[in-house]
Short mmCIF file of C-alpha atoms and ligand atoms in Angstrom, two decimals:
data_model
loop_
_atom_site.label_atom_id
_atom_site.label_comp_id
_atom_site.label_asym_id
_atom_site.label_seq_id
_atom_site.Cartn_x
_atom_site.Cartn_y
_atom_site.Cartn_z
CA MET R 1 0.00 0.00 0.00
CA VAL R 2 2.98 2.22 0.32
CA SER R 3 4.19 4.02 -2.74
CA LYS R 4 7.59 5.51 -3.42
CA ALA R 5 9.54 7.33 -0.77
CA ALA R 6 8.68 11.00 -0.66
CA SER R 7 11.03 13.37 1.09
CA ASP R 8 11.47 17.02 0.36
CA ALA R 9 13.01 17.53 3.78
CA PRO R 10 16.38 18.85 4.62
CA SER R 11 17.84 15.90 6.60
CA ARG R 12 19.01 18.28 9.32
CA ASP R 13 15.44 19.28 10.20
CA PRO R 14 15.49 18.98 14.00
CA ARG R 15 11.75 18.79 14.41
CA PRO R 16 10.16 15.45 15.34
CA ALA R 17 8.60 13.57 12.46
CA GLY R 18 5.20 14.82 11.58
CA SER R 19 5.34 18.09 13.39
CA GLY R 20 6.69 20.40 10.76
CA LYS R 21 6.40 21.82 7.32
CA TYR R 22 8.77 19.34 5.68
CA LEU R 23 8.89 15.57 5.60
CA THR R 24 11.69 14.01 7.61
CA SER R 25 14.24 11.63 6.17
CA SER R 26 12.66 8.71 8.08
CA VAL R 27 9.64 8.82 5.78
CA ALA R 28 9.49 5.62 3.74
CA GLY R 29 6.21 5.90 1.89
CA ALA R 30 3.12 7.90 1.18
CA ALA R 31 -0.54 7.19 0.64
CA LYS R 32 -3.42 9.25 -0.67
CA ILE R 33 -6.45 8.95 1.58
CA LEU R 34 -9.93 10.36 1.06
CA VAL R 35 -12.01 11.77 3.89
CA VAL R 36 -15.64 11.51 2.82
CA GLY R 37 -19.07 11.96 4.31
CA PRO R 38 -22.25 13.98 4.09
CA LEU R 39 -22.65 17.73 4.37
CA GLY R 40 -21.55 19.08 7.73
CA VAL R 41 -20.33 15.76 9.17
CA GLY R 42 -16.98 17.34 10.08
CA LYS R 43 -14.57 16.53 7.22
CA THR R 44 -12.93 19.98 7.10
CA THR R 45 -12.73 20.04 10.89
CA PHE R 46 -11.14 16.58 10.93
CA ILE R 47 -8.43 17.43 8.39
CA GLY R 48 -7.73 20.72 10.16
CA ALA R 49 -7.31 18.85 13.47
CA VAL R 50 -4.79 16.28 12.25
CA SER R 51 -2.85 18.13 9.58
CA GLU R 52 0.79 18.94 10.34
CA ILE R 53 0.80 21.54 7.58
CA LYS R 54 -1.59 24.45 7.24
CA PRO R 55 -4.56 22.70 5.66
CA LEU R 56 -5.88 23.83 2.33
CA SER R 57 -9.59 24.43 2.47
CA THR R 58 -12.01 25.76 -0.09
CA GLU R 59 -14.87 27.10 1.96
CA ALA R 60 -17.66 29.18 0.50
CA VAL R 61 -20.49 30.88 2.33
CA MET R 62 -23.72 28.91 2.11
CA THR R 63 -26.56 30.91 0.63
CA GLN R 64 -30.31 30.63 0.38
CA ALA R 65 -29.85 29.53 -3.25
CA GLY R 66 -27.94 26.46 -2.02
CA ALA R 67 -30.60 25.72 0.58
CA ARG R 68 -32.91 24.62 -2.23
CA VAL R 69 -30.60 21.80 -3.33
CA ASP R 70 -28.37 20.95 -0.36
CA THR R 71 -29.13 19.00 2.77
CA VAL R 72 -30.11 21.24 5.66
CA VAL R 73 -27.39 21.40 8.33
CA ALA R 74 -27.39 22.51 11.94
CA ASP R 75 -27.54 26.17 12.84
CA GLY R 76 -24.17 27.84 13.14
CA LYS R 77 -22.62 26.31 10.04
CA THR R 78 -22.20 29.13 7.57
CA THR R 79 -19.68 27.76 5.07
CA THR R 80 -19.25 24.59 3.04
CA THR R 81 -16.40 22.97 1.12
CA VAL R 82 -16.82 23.56 -2.60
CA ALA R 83 -13.76 21.80 -4.04
CA LEU R 84 -11.62 19.93 -1.54
CA ASP R 85 -9.74 19.99 1.73
CA PHE R 86 -6.11 18.97 1.81
CA GLY R 87 -3.84 18.13 4.70
CA ARG R 88 -0.90 15.92 5.59
CA MET R 89 -0.24 13.63 8.51
CA THR R 90 2.78 11.40 9.21
CA ILE R 91 2.30 8.14 11.10
CA ASP R 92 5.25 6.90 13.19
CA GLY R 93 7.59 9.16 11.25
CA GLU R 94 7.45 6.68 8.36
CA LEU R 95 4.20 6.81 6.48
CA VAL R 96 2.83 10.07 5.14
CA LEU R 97 -0.89 10.31 4.58
CA TYR R 98 -2.03 12.92 2.11
CA LEU R 99 -5.60 13.62 3.13
CA PHE R 100 -8.15 14.79 0.59
CA GLY R 101 -11.50 15.90 1.97
CA THR R 102 -14.42 15.84 -0.41
CA PRO R 103 -17.30 18.28 -0.66
CA GLY R 104 -20.32 16.94 1.18
CA GLN R 105 -23.15 18.02 -1.03
CA GLN R 106 -24.80 15.35 -3.08
CA ARG R 107 -24.41 17.47 -6.22
CA PHE R 108 -20.60 17.30 -5.93
CA LEU R 109 -20.40 13.49 -5.87
CA PRO R 110 -19.04 13.30 -9.44
CA ALA R 111 -16.21 15.64 -8.40
CA TRP R 112 -15.12 13.42 -5.57
CA ARG R 113 -15.04 10.40 -7.82
CA ASP R 114 -12.22 12.27 -9.62
CA LEU R 115 -10.57 13.02 -6.28
CA ALA R 116 -10.64 9.29 -5.55
CA LYS R 117 -8.21 8.52 -8.37
CA GLY R 118 -4.96 7.13 -6.98
CA SER R 119 -6.21 6.90 -3.42
CA LEU R 120 -5.58 3.77 -1.37
CA GLY R 121 -8.56 4.07 0.90
CA ALA R 122 -11.03 6.33 2.60
CA LEU R 123 -12.18 7.36 6.01
CA ALA R 124 -15.96 7.74 5.95
CA LEU R 125 -17.18 10.15 8.60
CA VAL R 126 -20.65 9.37 9.90
CA ASP R 127 -23.07 11.35 12.06
CA THR R 128 -25.38 9.02 14.00
CA ARG R 129 -28.01 11.78 14.17
CA ASP R 130 -28.62 11.18 10.46
CA LEU R 131 -27.26 7.82 9.34
CA GLU R 132 -29.21 7.90 6.10
CA ALA R 133 -27.21 10.92 4.94
CA SER R 134 -24.10 8.69 4.83
CA PHE R 135 -25.49 6.19 2.34
CA ASP R 136 -24.47 8.11 -0.80
CA ALA R 137 -20.83 8.39 0.24
CA LEU R 138 -20.62 4.76 1.42
CA GLY R 139 -22.32 3.59 -1.77
CA ASN R 140 -19.80 5.46 -3.87
CA LEU R 141 -16.86 3.98 -1.99
CA GLU R 142 -18.26 0.51 -2.61
CA GLU R 143 -18.85 1.32 -6.27
CA LEU R 144 -15.24 2.50 -6.58
CA GLY R 145 -14.00 -0.59 -4.75
CA LEU R 146 -12.13 1.63 -2.30
CA PRO R 147 -11.46 0.04 1.10
CA PHE R 148 -12.63 2.22 3.95
CA ALA R 149 -13.09 2.56 7.68
CA VAL R 150 -16.02 4.32 9.33
CA ALA R 151 -15.37 7.02 11.93
CA VAL R 152 -18.40 8.20 13.87
CA ASN R 153 -17.94 11.90 14.60
CA VAL R 154 -19.63 12.12 17.98
CA PHE R 155 -21.64 15.28 18.64
CA PRO R 156 -23.05 16.02 22.13
CA ASP R 157 -26.55 14.97 21.10
CA SER R 158 -25.49 11.96 19.02
CA PRO R 159 -27.34 8.72 19.72
CA ARG R 160 -24.85 6.04 20.84
CA HIS R 161 -24.90 2.68 19.06
CA SER R 162 -22.66 -0.37 19.27
CA ALA R 163 -20.26 -1.00 16.40
CA ASP R 164 -22.28 -4.09 15.43
CA ASP R 165 -25.56 -2.14 15.34
CA LEU R 166 -23.88 0.51 13.17
CA ARG R 167 -22.48 -2.15 10.87
CA ALA R 168 -25.97 -3.56 10.44
CA ALA R 169 -27.62 -0.15 9.95
CA LEU R 170 -25.02 0.95 7.40
CA ASP R 171 -24.85 -2.48 5.76
CA LEU R 172 -21.08 -2.73 6.26
CA LEU R 173 -18.90 -5.79 5.79
CA PRO R 174 -17.98 -7.52 9.08
CA ASP R 175 -14.32 -6.52 8.83
CA THR R 176 -14.97 -2.81 8.13
CA PRO R 177 -13.54 -0.93 11.13
CA VAL R 178 -16.00 1.28 12.99
CA VAL R 179 -14.43 3.75 15.43
CA ALA R 180 -15.63 6.82 17.30
CA CYS R 181 -13.87 10.16 17.13
CA ASP R 182 -14.30 13.84 17.83
CA ALA R 183 -13.26 15.58 14.62
CA ARG R 184 -12.06 18.57 16.63
CA ASP R 185 -9.68 16.44 18.69
CA PRO R 186 -6.35 15.52 17.02
CA ALA R 187 -5.69 12.46 19.21
CA SER R 188 -8.98 10.70 18.54
CA SER R 189 -8.88 11.71 14.87
CA VAL R 190 -5.38 10.27 14.46
CA ARG R 191 -6.61 7.04 16.08
CA ALA R 192 -9.32 6.85 13.42
CA LEU R 193 -6.69 7.20 10.68
CA ILE R 194 -4.55 4.51 12.29
CA ALA R 195 -7.59 2.17 12.30
CA LEU R 196 -7.98 2.87 8.59
CA VAL R 197 -4.29 2.27 7.83
CA SER R 198 -4.34 -1.03 9.78
CA HIS R 199 -7.36 -2.07 7.74
CA LEU R 200 -5.65 -1.12 4.47
CA ILE R 201 -2.59 -3.17 5.44
CA HIS R 202 -4.88 -6.11 6.29
CA VAL R 203 -6.72 -5.83 2.95
CA ALA R 204 -3.44 -5.53 1.03
CA THR R 205 -2.01 -8.58 2.83
CA GLU R 206 -5.13 -10.63 2.11
CA THR R 207 -5.16 -9.83 -1.58
CA SER R 208 -1.41 -10.30 -2.19
N1 GTP Y 1 -19.84 19.59 18.62
C1 GTP Y 1 -19.12 19.22 17.57
N2 GTP Y 1 -19.12 20.05 16.51
C2 GTP Y 1 -18.39 19.68 15.45
C3 GTP Y 1 -17.68 18.48 15.40
N3 GTP Y 1 -17.10 18.35 14.19
C4 GTP Y 1 -17.43 19.46 13.49
N4 GTP Y 1 -18.19 20.26 14.27
C5 GTP Y 1 -18.75 21.49 13.84
O1 GTP Y 1 -19.71 21.12 12.86
C6 GTP Y 1 -19.64 22.01 11.76
C7 GTP Y 1 -19.42 21.28 10.47
O2 GTP Y 1 -18.10 20.92 10.31
P1 GTP Y 1 -17.31 20.92 8.90
O3 GTP Y 1 -15.94 20.43 9.27
O4 GTP Y 1 -17.44 22.19 8.16
O5 GTP Y 1 -18.09 19.80 8.10
P2 GTP Y 1 -17.82 19.30 6.62
O6 GTP Y 1 -18.09 17.84 6.64
O7 GTP Y 1 -16.49 19.72 6.14
O8 GTP Y 1 -18.95 20.06 5.84
P3 GTP Y 1 -19.11 20.29 4.25
O9 GTP Y 1 -17.79 20.66 3.69
O10 GTP Y 1 -20.10 21.40 4.16
O11 GTP Y 1 -19.66 19.01 3.72
C8 GTP Y 1 -18.58 23.04 12.10
O12 GTP Y 1 -19.23 24.16 12.62
C9 GTP Y 1 -17.74 22.35 13.19
O13 GTP Y 1 -17.17 23.26 14.12
C10 GTP Y 1 -17.72 17.64 16.56
O14 GTP Y 1 -17.11 16.60 16.62
N5 GTP Y 1 -18.46 18.06 17.61
MG1 MG Y 2 -15.96 20.76 4.49
#
């Protein structure tokens, strides 16, 4: 699952792996990972929380015109991603994940199929307050044959379900990882990415 070594770092960079602008010389491989999910599930927040570089985001103010075609989201959300989010995270100083967040609106699904090209897997963010809203993204991942893990972004008023109940409700395969995270919290968000990477290694080992 690991592609060629990528290092644009000066080897004398004293910063610990993953904490700076440049990759360190310990980096052995890189993977493109999608972060997908419905409108307002927390994709931009998630990438902003874990990224070791200033994340790229393409936010636009949501207008009444959009309200006619987009899913309604909670009060307080005023912007939405219109192209992509981009961030970078290094695991164990060795594996660099290039994270591409997709726009959440249904009408942008064709665009994120293009974003999926060359990616090794996806983290599907889910909001248990509206599980149905996740079906489009999960369906597309299955259609693309992209292995994925599910990360439930837990909001204060989120209903709590067991992983098995969620697997049944979302019609997931038994080995699809289901983890909980808070997209605002780097530690829990990194754990979700590690669950995905472990799954990708498992899938790659099984199919080789
Ligand atoms: N309470 C709480 N709020 C969150 C959490 N994650 C995101 N938010 C808030 O929910 C809103 C939506 O988050 P975004 O990161 O913009 O969601 P998105 O999935 O990128 O949305 P689109 O790009 O429009 O599809 C923001 O106002 C966040 O601050 C969370 O885990 N808990
Ligand atoms: Mg966004």
